[in-house]
Amino acid sequence: MWKGRFSEDIERTVLDFTQSLDLDWRLALADVICSAAHVRMLSRVKLISPQECGAILSALKQIADEIKSGKFVPKVELEDVHMNIEARLIELLGSVGAKLHTGRSRNDQIATTMRLYLREELSKLGLSLCHMLEVLLRCAERHVDVVVPGYTHLQQAQPISLGHYWMAQFWAFLRDSDLLLYALKGLDESPLGSGALAGSTLPLDRHYAASILRFSGVAENSIDAISQRDYMLDYHHFAVSFMLHCSRLCEDLIIWNTSEFGWIRLPDGFCTGSSMMPQKKNPDVLELVRGRASQAIGCFVSMATLLKGLPMAYDRDLQEDKRSLWASLELLASVTDVLPPLLSRVDVDERRALDAFRDGFALATDVAEYLVAKGVPFREAHQKVGQAVKWCLERGRALNSLSVEEWKVLIPEVEADLIGLLVPEAAVERRRTFGGTAFAEVRRQIKSGKGRLEKALSEFEVYRECVLEALLGQVFTFSVS
Ligand code: ARG
């Protein structure tokens, strides 16, 4: 394409080194759509005739069909997706096809094409994330009344509703959906018409092209438009956060599934055995999700370091933005595929869970707060109950096995009404502060969570209306009158 200025052919090794087809051929349909919008705009501002526009559009439609059927085999010699498609157009139309690139650079072209493609990919991912949130809500509903030990420092702390735990996971993943939406909003303005960096001497109508591509707006500055990849970094931020949340969730389930904890059971179909030890059932899926979180972090770092040190404008380095992006998207698609069905089948052994409260120490805070309600200052109450715990430890007694008489010797303020409070269910039921673990409070959370999920879902749905397939159905329709 740039033969004019050069006096020798490009070296083969250079061709192989600089080509990007392995990374960008998946953008082919998005690129055709981008070209169709551009050519319609060229016709509107009379840079090409309606007849030429019609001819280019029908050739582009044919090219789109060739891409879909796999008939279009791109050539490495043509370097990238953009030049392959343009060359095919010229092959089909001759000099009319050569008008397509009027007022356009591959810099604004790739910036636009990536946004079109990602708009679809990220909204798809958003819907998968919503599905995972829905599964977490259902887990919460199923386990509202199941009482399990809650941990801090991985030491037993206080009894909680398992529904409360699932909702804690839900809120974290809901925030992730906000991060993903933020990335989607960030990419929702059109760079097309920015040219190489400075715009064009030709009377391009960027707003018209943007409306065909169903962007909400037009990027304000042509230099910024072709150089910024902020929405990619935003996506990677989301991906890191999401995978860290997955890792944390998996880690909990791995621990609770050990024979030492043992109060959840994972579905057999989501576990693997040992080649040597016949008794083994390993939580490999959870371990791999936890392990692969590192890749999402790697992709984020890869993207950030790619951007670091670039001068302000297009630099070929940016071609590499796709590598980490595709790897990360593929990872997240696989995780959102495998994790929800596993989660929906986590079984609870309620007897084992209650068994975990054997020593009763998880109820110590309840005794201290009971004393506060009787007028004892909290620090004093804390001290007294600490001594009671020590007394129990020395005698191998459970904290909730003490008779009223024994309590009275240790803490004179205790009365008979304490005994009924020292069961895990009561400990949960009485934590009624807003956002606390009380059963009723968890039910309130679930209801509120459902509303928030519906809102997130409808926000992702909006982007689903401009998927590539929908745009392909509209973008070639053009009247030559
Ligand atoms: N293959 C390039 C990329 O993905 C397209 C833009 C090339 N622009 C250029 N001036 N060489 O970034």
PDB file of N, CA and C in Angstrom, residues 349-428:
ATOM      1  N   ASP A 349     -23.417 -29.635  54.863  1.00  0.00           N
ATOM      2  CA  ASP A 349     -23.636 -30.634  55.915  1.00  0.00           C
ATOM      3  C   ASP A 349     -23.899 -29.845  57.201  1.00  0.00           C
ATOM      4  N   GLU A 350     -25.194 -29.637  57.483  1.00  0.00           N
ATOM      5  CA  GLU A 350     -25.549 -28.731  58.583  1.00  0.00           C
ATOM      6  C   GLU A 350     -25.102 -29.275  59.947  1.00  0.00           C
ATOM      7  N   ARG A 351     -25.081 -30.625  60.038  1.00  0.00           N
ATOM      8  CA  ARG A 351     -24.665 -31.215  61.304  1.00  0.00           C
ATOM      9  C   ARG A 351     -23.179 -30.915  61.564  1.00  0.00           C
ATOM     10  N   ARG A 352     -22.376 -31.085  60.513  1.00  0.00           N
ATOM     11  CA  ARG A 352     -20.942 -30.782  60.645  1.00  0.00           C
ATOM     12  C   ARG A 352     -20.726 -29.306  60.987  1.00  0.00           C
ATOM     13  N   ALA A 353     -21.571 -28.457  60.369  1.00  0.00           N
ATOM     14  CA  ALA A 353     -21.427 -27.020  60.622  1.00  0.00           C
ATOM     15  C   ALA A 353     -21.709 -26.718  62.097  1.00  0.00           C
ATOM     16  N   LEU A 354     -22.782 -27.306  62.634  1.00  0.00           N
ATOM     17  CA  LEU A 354     -23.120 -27.060  64.040  1.00  0.00           C
ATOM     18  C   LEU A 354     -22.056 -27.657  64.967  1.00  0.00           C
ATOM     19  N   ASP A 355     -21.550 -28.827  64.556  1.00  0.00           N
ATOM     20  CA  ASP A 355     -20.486 -29.495  65.295  1.00  0.00           C
ATOM     21  C   ASP A 355     -19.272 -28.595  65.502  1.00  0.00           C
ATOM     22  N   ALA A 356     -19.053 -27.733  64.522  1.00  0.00           N
ATOM     23  CA  ALA A 356     -17.879 -26.858  64.567  1.00  0.00           C
ATOM     24  C   ALA A 356     -17.953 -25.894  65.757  1.00  0.00           C
ATOM     25  N   PHE A 357     -19.186 -25.725  66.306  1.00  0.00           N
ATOM     26  CA  PHE A 357     -19.354 -24.792  67.435  1.00  0.00           C
ATOM     27  C   PHE A 357     -19.162 -25.480  68.791  1.00  0.00           C
ATOM     28  N   ARG A 358     -18.685 -26.738  68.749  1.00  0.00           N
ATOM     29  CA  ARG A 358     -18.545 -27.561  69.981  1.00  0.00           C
ATOM     30  C   ARG A 358     -18.073 -26.800  71.214  1.00  0.00           C
ATOM     31  N   ASP A 359     -16.998 -26.036  71.112  1.00  0.00           N
ATOM     32  CA  ASP A 359     -16.435 -25.389  72.312  1.00  0.00           C
ATOM     33  C   ASP A 359     -17.195 -24.126  72.726  1.00  0.00           C
ATOM     34  N   GLY A 360     -18.129 -23.694  71.888  1.00  0.00           N
ATOM     35  CA  GLY A 360     -18.990 -22.570  72.270  1.00  0.00           C
ATOM     36  C   GLY A 360     -18.306 -21.209  72.294  1.00  0.00           C
ATOM     37  N   PHE A 361     -17.018 -21.171  72.009  1.00  0.00           N
ATOM     38  CA  PHE A 361     -16.301 -19.890  72.133  1.00  0.00           C
ATOM     39  C   PHE A 361     -16.756 -18.853  71.103  1.00  0.00           C
ATOM     40  N   ALA A 362     -17.344 -19.330  70.005  1.00  0.00           N
ATOM     41  CA  ALA A 362     -17.840 -18.392  69.000  1.00  0.00           C
ATOM     42  C   ALA A 362     -18.991 -17.547  69.564  1.00  0.00           C
ATOM     43  N   LEU A 363     -19.462 -17.927  70.779  1.00  0.00           N
ATOM     44  CA  LEU A 363     -20.571 -17.170  71.383  1.00  0.00           C
ATOM     45  C   LEU A 363     -20.078 -16.182  72.436  1.00  0.00           C
ATOM     46  N   ALA A 364     -18.760 -16.076  72.581  1.00  0.00           N
ATOM     47  CA  ALA A 364     -18.196 -15.221  73.636  1.00  0.00           C
ATOM     48  C   ALA A 364     -18.624 -13.760  73.487  1.00  0.00           C
ATOM     49  N   THR A 365     -18.641 -13.257  72.258  1.00  0.00           N
ATOM     50  CA  THR A 365     -19.057 -11.851  72.063  1.00  0.00           C
ATOM     51  C   THR A 365     -20.502 -11.665  72.517  1.00  0.00           C
ATOM     52  N   ASP A 366     -21.312 -12.707  72.319  1.00  0.00           N
ATOM     53  CA  ASP A 366     -22.721 -12.609  72.720  1.00  0.00           C
ATOM     54  C   ASP A 366     -22.845 -12.426  74.230  1.00  0.00           C
ATOM     55  N   VAL A 367     -21.972 -13.127  74.985  1.00  0.00           N
ATOM     56  CA  VAL A 367     -22.010 -12.982  76.438  1.00  0.00           C
ATOM     57  C   VAL A 367     -21.598 -11.558  76.817  1.00  0.00           C
ATOM     58  N   ALA A 368     -20.535 -11.075  76.148  1.00  0.00           N
ATOM     59  CA  ALA A 368     -20.055  -9.718  76.461  1.00  0.00           C
ATOM     60  C   ALA A 368     -21.163  -8.692  76.167  1.00  0.00           C
ATOM     61  N   GLU A 369     -21.840  -8.840  75.035  1.00  0.00           N
ATOM     62  CA  GLU A 369     -22.888  -7.865  74.689  1.00  0.00           C
ATOM     63  C   GLU A 369     -24.117  -8.019  75.598  1.00  0.00           C
ATOM     64  N   TYR A 370     -24.344  -9.246  76.064  1.00  0.00           N
ATOM     65  CA  TYR A 370     -25.413  -9.489  77.053  1.00  0.00           C
ATOM     66  C   TYR A 370     -25.134  -8.668  78.320  1.00  0.00           C
ATOM     67  N   LEU A 371     -23.862  -8.690  78.713  1.00  0.00           N
ATOM     68  CA  LEU A 371     -23.479  -7.941  79.926  1.00  0.00           C
ATOM     69  C   LEU A 371     -23.615  -6.435  79.703  1.00  0.00           C
ATOM     70  N   VAL A 372     -23.274  -5.981  78.510  1.00  0.00           N
ATOM     71  CA  VAL A 372     -23.423  -4.558  78.181  1.00  0.00           C
ATOM     72  C   VAL A 372     -24.887  -4.146  78.355  1.00  0.00           C
ATOM     73  N   ALA A 373     -25.773  -5.021  77.860  1.00  0.00           N
ATOM     74  CA  ALA A 373     -27.208  -4.719  77.991  1.00  0.00           C
ATOM     75  C   ALA A 373     -27.619  -4.649  79.462  1.00  0.00           C
ATOM     76  N   LYS A 374     -26.857  -5.330  80.338  1.00  0.00           N
ATOM     77  CA  LYS A 374     -27.142  -5.264  81.786  1.00  0.00           C
ATOM     78  C   LYS A 374     -26.432  -4.084  82.437  1.00  0.00           C
ATOM     79  N   GLY A 375     -25.774  -3.264  81.662  1.00  0.00           N
ATOM     80  CA  GLY A 375     -25.149  -2.052  82.204  1.00  0.00           C
ATOM     81  C   GLY A 375     -23.650  -2.155  82.444  1.00  0.00           C
ATOM     82  N   VAL A 376     -23.037  -3.283  82.112  1.00  0.00           N
ATOM     83  CA  VAL A 376     -21.588  -3.417  82.323  1.00  0.00           C
ATOM     84  C   VAL A 376     -20.854  -2.710  81.184  1.00  0.00           C
ATOM     85  N   PRO A 377     -19.873  -1.853  81.474  1.00  0.00           N
ATOM     86  CA  PRO A 377     -19.104  -1.216  80.388  1.00  0.00           C
ATOM     87  C   PRO A 377     -18.429  -2.287  79.533  1.00  0.00           C
ATOM     88  N   PHE A 378     -18.390  -2.058  78.205  1.00  0.00           N
ATOM     89  CA  PHE A 378     -17.935  -3.119  77.304  1.00  0.00           C
ATOM     90  C   PHE A 378     -16.546  -3.640  77.650  1.00  0.00           C
ATOM     91  N   ARG A 379     -15.589  -2.754  77.947  1.00  0.00           N
ATOM     92  CA  ARG A 379     -14.220  -3.216  78.238  1.00  0.00           C
ATOM     93  C   ARG A 379     -14.186  -4.165  79.427  1.00  0.00           C
ATOM     94  N   GLU A 380     -15.033  -3.861  80.441  1.00  0.00           N
ATOM     95  CA  GLU A 380     -15.106  -4.743  81.621  1.00  0.00           C
ATOM     96  C   GLU A 380     -15.722  -6.075  81.242  1.00  0.00           C
ATOM     97  N   ALA A 381     -16.770  -5.995  80.437  1.00  0.00           N
ATOM     98  CA  ALA A 381     -17.463  -7.211  80.011  1.00  0.00           C
ATOM     99  C   ALA A 381     -16.496  -8.103  79.240  1.00  0.00           C
ATOM    100  N   HIS A 382     -15.744  -7.467  78.334  1.00  0.00           N
ATOM    101  CA  HIS A 382     -14.762  -8.192  77.510  1.00  0.00           C
ATOM    102  C   HIS A 382     -13.789  -8.952  78.410  1.00  0.00           C
ATOM    103  N   GLN A 383     -13.296  -8.265  79.419  1.00  0.00           N
ATOM    104  CA  GLN A 383     -12.340  -8.831  80.378  1.00  0.00           C
ATOM    105  C   GLN A 383     -12.953 -10.037  81.099  1.00  0.00           C
ATOM    106  N   LYS A 384     -14.180  -9.850  81.596  1.00  0.00           N
ATOM    107  CA  LYS A 384     -14.839 -10.915  82.374  1.00  0.00           C
ATOM    108  C   LYS A 384     -15.072 -12.152  81.515  1.00  0.00           C
ATOM    109  N   VAL A 385     -15.539 -11.931  80.282  1.00  0.00           N
ATOM    110  CA  VAL A 385     -15.818 -13.081  79.431  1.00  0.00           C
ATOM    111  C   VAL A 385     -14.507 -13.754  79.031  1.00  0.00           C
ATOM    112  N   GLY A 386     -13.461 -12.937  78.828  1.00  0.00           N
ATOM    113  CA  GLY A 386     -12.143 -13.504  78.529  1.00  0.00           C
ATOM    114  C   GLY A 386     -11.690 -14.447  79.630  1.00  0.00           C
ATOM    115  N   GLN A 387     -11.951 -14.036  80.866  1.00  0.00           N
ATOM    116  CA  GLN A 387     -11.583 -14.901  81.998  1.00  0.00           C
ATOM    117  C   GLN A 387     -12.414 -16.182  82.024  1.00  0.00           C
ATOM    118  N   ALA A 388     -13.694 -16.032  81.638  1.00  0.00           N
ATOM    119  CA  ALA A 388     -14.567 -17.220  81.583  1.00  0.00           C
ATOM    120  C   ALA A 388     -14.065 -18.192  80.519  1.00  0.00           C
ATOM    121  N   VAL A 389     -13.623 -17.644  79.381  1.00  0.00           N
ATOM    122  CA  VAL A 389     -13.086 -18.498  78.312  1.00  0.00           C
ATOM    123  C   VAL A 389     -11.851 -19.236  78.825  1.00  0.00           C
ATOM    124  N   LYS A 390     -10.993 -18.510  79.517  1.00  0.00           N
ATOM    125  CA  LYS A 390      -9.776 -19.118  80.068  1.00  0.00           C
ATOM    126  C   LYS A 390     -10.139 -20.248  81.045  1.00  0.00           C
ATOM    127  N   TRP A 391     -11.129 -19.954  81.876  1.00  0.00           N
ATOM    128  CA  TRP A 391     -11.619 -20.942  82.866  1.00  0.00           C
ATOM    129  C   TRP A 391     -12.066 -22.215  82.137  1.00  0.00           C
ATOM    130  N   CYS A 392     -12.794 -22.035  81.034  1.00  0.00           N
ATOM    131  CA  CYS A 392     -13.286 -23.179  80.247  1.00  0.00           C
ATOM    132  C   CYS A 392     -12.120 -23.954  79.623  1.00  0.00           C
ATOM    133  N   LEU A 393     -11.185 -23.193  79.071  1.00  0.00           N
ATOM    134  CA  LEU A 393     -10.044 -23.833  78.397  1.00  0.00           C
ATOM    135  C   LEU A 393      -9.270 -24.707  79.375  1.00  0.00           C
ATOM    136  N   GLU A 394      -9.095 -24.204  80.589  1.00  0.00           N
ATOM    137  CA  GLU A 394      -8.321 -24.945  81.585  1.00  0.00           C
ATOM    138  C   GLU A 394      -9.027 -26.224  82.023  1.00  0.00           C
ATOM    139  N   ARG A 395     -10.356 -26.218  81.881  1.00  0.00           N
ATOM    140  CA  ARG A 395     -11.107 -27.389  82.358  1.00  0.00           C
ATOM    141  C   ARG A 395     -11.696 -28.225  81.225  1.00  0.00           C
ATOM    142  N   GLY A 396     -11.369 -27.830  80.006  1.00  0.00           N
ATOM    143  CA  GLY A 396     -11.914 -28.573  78.859  1.00  0.00           C
ATOM    144  C   GLY A 396     -13.424 -28.469  78.758  1.00  0.00           C
ATOM    145  N   ARG A 397     -13.957 -27.331  79.120  1.00  0.00           N
ATOM    146  CA  ARG A 397     -15.419 -27.146  79.091  1.00  0.00           C
ATOM    147  C   ARG A 397     -15.820 -26.259  77.918  1.00  0.00           C
ATOM    148  N   ALA A 398     -17.026 -26.465  77.433  1.00  0.00           N
ATOM    149  CA  ALA A 398     -17.559 -25.592  76.387  1.00  0.00           C
ATOM    150  C   ALA A 398     -18.183 -24.367  77.049  1.00  0.00           C
ATOM    151  N   LEU A 399     -18.037 -23.219  76.397  1.00  0.00           N
ATOM    152  CA  LEU A 399     -18.537 -21.975  76.999  1.00  0.00           C
ATOM    153  C   LEU A 399     -20.055 -22.010  77.189  1.00  0.00           C
ATOM    154  N   ASN A 400     -20.740 -22.714  76.310  1.00  0.00           N
ATOM    155  CA  ASN A 400     -22.202 -22.753  76.431  1.00  0.00           C
ATOM    156  C   ASN A 400     -22.679 -23.994  77.213  1.00  0.00           C
ATOM    157  N   SER A 401     -21.750 -24.605  77.984  1.00  0.00           N
ATOM    158  CA  SER A 401     -22.182 -25.763  78.799  1.00  0.00           C
ATOM    159  C   SER A 401     -22.292 -25.374  80.272  1.00  0.00           C
ATOM    160  N   LEU A 402     -21.947 -24.104  80.562  1.00  0.00           N
ATOM    161  CA  LEU A 402     -21.944 -23.683  81.969  1.00  0.00           C
ATOM    162  C   LEU A 402     -23.362 -23.511  82.507  1.00  0.00           C
ATOM    163  N   SER A 403     -23.559 -23.932  83.753  1.00  0.00           N
ATOM    164  CA  SER A 403     -24.873 -23.710  84.378  1.00  0.00           C
ATOM    165  C   SER A 403     -24.929 -22.260  84.861  1.00  0.00           C
ATOM    166  N   VAL A 404     -26.148 -21.799  85.184  1.00  0.00           N
ATOM    167  CA  VAL A 404     -26.294 -20.423  85.678  1.00  0.00           C
ATOM    168  C   VAL A 404     -25.435 -20.233  86.930  1.00  0.00           C
ATOM    169  N   GLU A 405     -25.391 -21.261  87.770  1.00  0.00           N
ATOM    170  CA  GLU A 405     -24.617 -21.176  89.016  1.00  0.00           C
ATOM    171  C   GLU A 405     -23.136 -20.968  88.702  1.00  0.00           C
ATOM    172  N   GLU A 406     -22.643 -21.771  87.747  1.00  0.00           N
ATOM    173  CA  GLU A 406     -21.226 -21.627  87.387  1.00  0.00           C
ATOM    174  C   GLU A 406     -20.947 -20.237  86.828  1.00  0.00           C
ATOM    175  N   TRP A 407     -21.872 -19.766  85.968  1.00  0.00           N
ATOM    176  CA  TRP A 407     -21.716 -18.412  85.398  1.00  0.00           C
ATOM    177  C   TRP A 407     -21.634 -17.384  86.515  1.00  0.00           C
ATOM    178  N   LYS A 408     -22.529 -17.527  87.486  1.00  0.00           N
ATOM    179  CA  LYS A 408     -22.631 -16.517  88.551  1.00  0.00           C
ATOM    180  C   LYS A 408     -21.337 -16.415  89.362  1.00  0.00           C
ATOM    181  N   VAL A 409     -20.669 -17.574  89.537  1.00  0.00           N
ATOM    182  CA  VAL A 409     -19.384 -17.560  90.248  1.00  0.00           C
ATOM    183  C   VAL A 409     -18.367 -16.753  89.442  1.00  0.00           C
ATOM    184  N   LEU A 410     -18.393 -16.969  88.098  1.00  0.00           N
ATOM    185  CA  LEU A 410     -17.416 -16.287  87.237  1.00  0.00           C
ATOM    186  C   LEU A 410     -17.796 -14.820  87.009  1.00  0.00           C
ATOM    187  N   ILE A 411     -19.105 -14.586  86.719  1.00  0.00           N
ATOM    188  CA  ILE A 411     -19.593 -13.232  86.413  1.00  0.00           C
ATOM    189  C   ILE A 411     -20.939 -13.028  87.135  1.00  0.00           C
ATOM    190  N   PRO A 412     -20.914 -12.320  88.255  1.00  0.00           N
ATOM    191  CA  PRO A 412     -22.132 -12.197  89.085  1.00  0.00           C
ATOM    192  C   PRO A 412     -23.325 -11.589  88.336  1.00  0.00           C
ATOM    193  N   GLU A 413     -23.065 -10.770  87.315  1.00  0.00           N
ATOM    194  CA  GLU A 413     -24.178 -10.105  86.615  1.00  0.00           C
ATOM    195  C   GLU A 413     -25.030 -11.067  85.770  1.00  0.00           C
ATOM    196  N   VAL A 414     -24.505 -12.268  85.513  1.00  0.00           N
ATOM    197  CA  VAL A 414     -25.247 -13.204  84.649  1.00  0.00           C
ATOM    198  C   VAL A 414     -26.510 -13.692  85.340  1.00  0.00           C
ATOM    199  N   GLU A 415     -27.620 -13.775  84.535  1.00  0.00           N
ATOM    200  CA  GLU A 415     -28.858 -14.344  85.070  1.00  0.00           C
ATOM    201  C   GLU A 415     -29.319 -15.477  84.172  1.00  0.00           C
ATOM    202  N   ALA A 416     -30.389 -16.109  84.543  1.00  0.00           N
ATOM    203  CA  ALA A 416     -30.853 -17.321  83.837  1.00  0.00           C
ATOM    204  C   ALA A 416     -31.124 -17.073  82.354  1.00  0.00           C
ATOM    205  N   ASP A 417     -31.519 -15.822  82.019  1.00  0.00           N
ATOM    206  CA  ASP A 417     -31.884 -15.545  80.618  1.00  0.00           C
ATOM    207  C   ASP A 417     -30.698 -15.678  79.650  1.00  0.00           C
ATOM    208  N   LEU A 418     -29.471 -15.771  80.155  1.00  0.00           N
ATOM    209  CA  LEU A 418     -28.309 -15.908  79.255  1.00  0.00           C
ATOM    210  C   LEU A 418     -28.339 -17.256  78.526  1.00  0.00           C
ATOM    211  N   ILE A 419     -28.758 -18.293  79.263  1.00  0.00           N
ATOM    212  CA  ILE A 419     -28.610 -19.655  78.732  1.00  0.00           C
ATOM    213  C   ILE A 419     -29.264 -19.812  77.357  1.00  0.00           C
ATOM    214  N   GLY A 420     -30.479 -19.294  77.228  1.00  0.00           N
ATOM    215  CA  GLY A 420     -31.212 -19.430  75.963  1.00  0.00           C
ATOM    216  C   GLY A 420     -30.533 -18.702  74.806  1.00  0.00           C
ATOM    217  N   LEU A 421     -29.684 -17.734  75.144  1.00  0.00           N
ATOM    218  CA  LEU A 421     -29.032 -16.950  74.084  1.00  0.00           C
ATOM    219  C   LEU A 421     -27.805 -17.663  73.537  1.00  0.00           C
ATOM    220  N   LEU A 422     -27.301 -18.650  74.315  1.00  0.00           N
ATOM    221  CA  LEU A 422     -26.021 -19.256  73.932  1.00  0.00           C
ATOM    222  C   LEU A 422     -26.182 -20.461  72.999  1.00  0.00           C
ATOM    223  N   VAL A 423     -26.916 -20.231  71.942  1.00  0.00           N
ATOM    224  CA  VAL A 423     -26.987 -21.221  70.849  1.00  0.00           C
ATOM    225  C   VAL A 423     -26.699 -20.455  69.552  1.00  0.00           C
ATOM    226  N   PRO A 424     -26.029 -21.107  68.600  1.00  0.00           N
ATOM    227  CA  PRO A 424     -25.626 -20.408  67.381  1.00  0.00           C
ATOM    228  C   PRO A 424     -26.790 -19.713  66.662  1.00  0.00           C
ATOM    229  N   GLU A 425     -27.966 -20.363  66.584  1.00  0.00           N
ATOM    230  CA  GLU A 425     -29.106 -19.738  65.874  1.00  0.00           C
ATOM    231  C   GLU A 425     -29.470 -18.399  66.506  1.00  0.00           C
ATOM    232  N   ALA A 426     -29.497 -18.388  67.857  1.00  0.00           N
ATOM    233  CA  ALA A 426     -29.868 -17.148  68.550  1.00  0.00           C
ATOM    234  C   ALA A 426     -28.818 -16.071  68.270  1.00  0.00           C
ATOM    235  N   ALA A 427     -27.555 -16.503  68.233  1.00  0.00           N
ATOM    236  CA  ALA A 427     -26.474 -15.537  67.978  1.00  0.00           C
ATOM    237  C   ALA A 427     -26.673 -14.878  66.614  1.00  0.00           C
ATOM    238  N   VAL A 428     -27.113 -15.662  65.649  1.00  0.00           N
ATOM    239  CA  VAL A 428     -27.355 -15.109  64.324  1.00  0.00           C
ATOM    240  C   VAL A 428     -28.609 -14.227  64.342  1.00  0.00           C
TER     241      VAL A 428
END
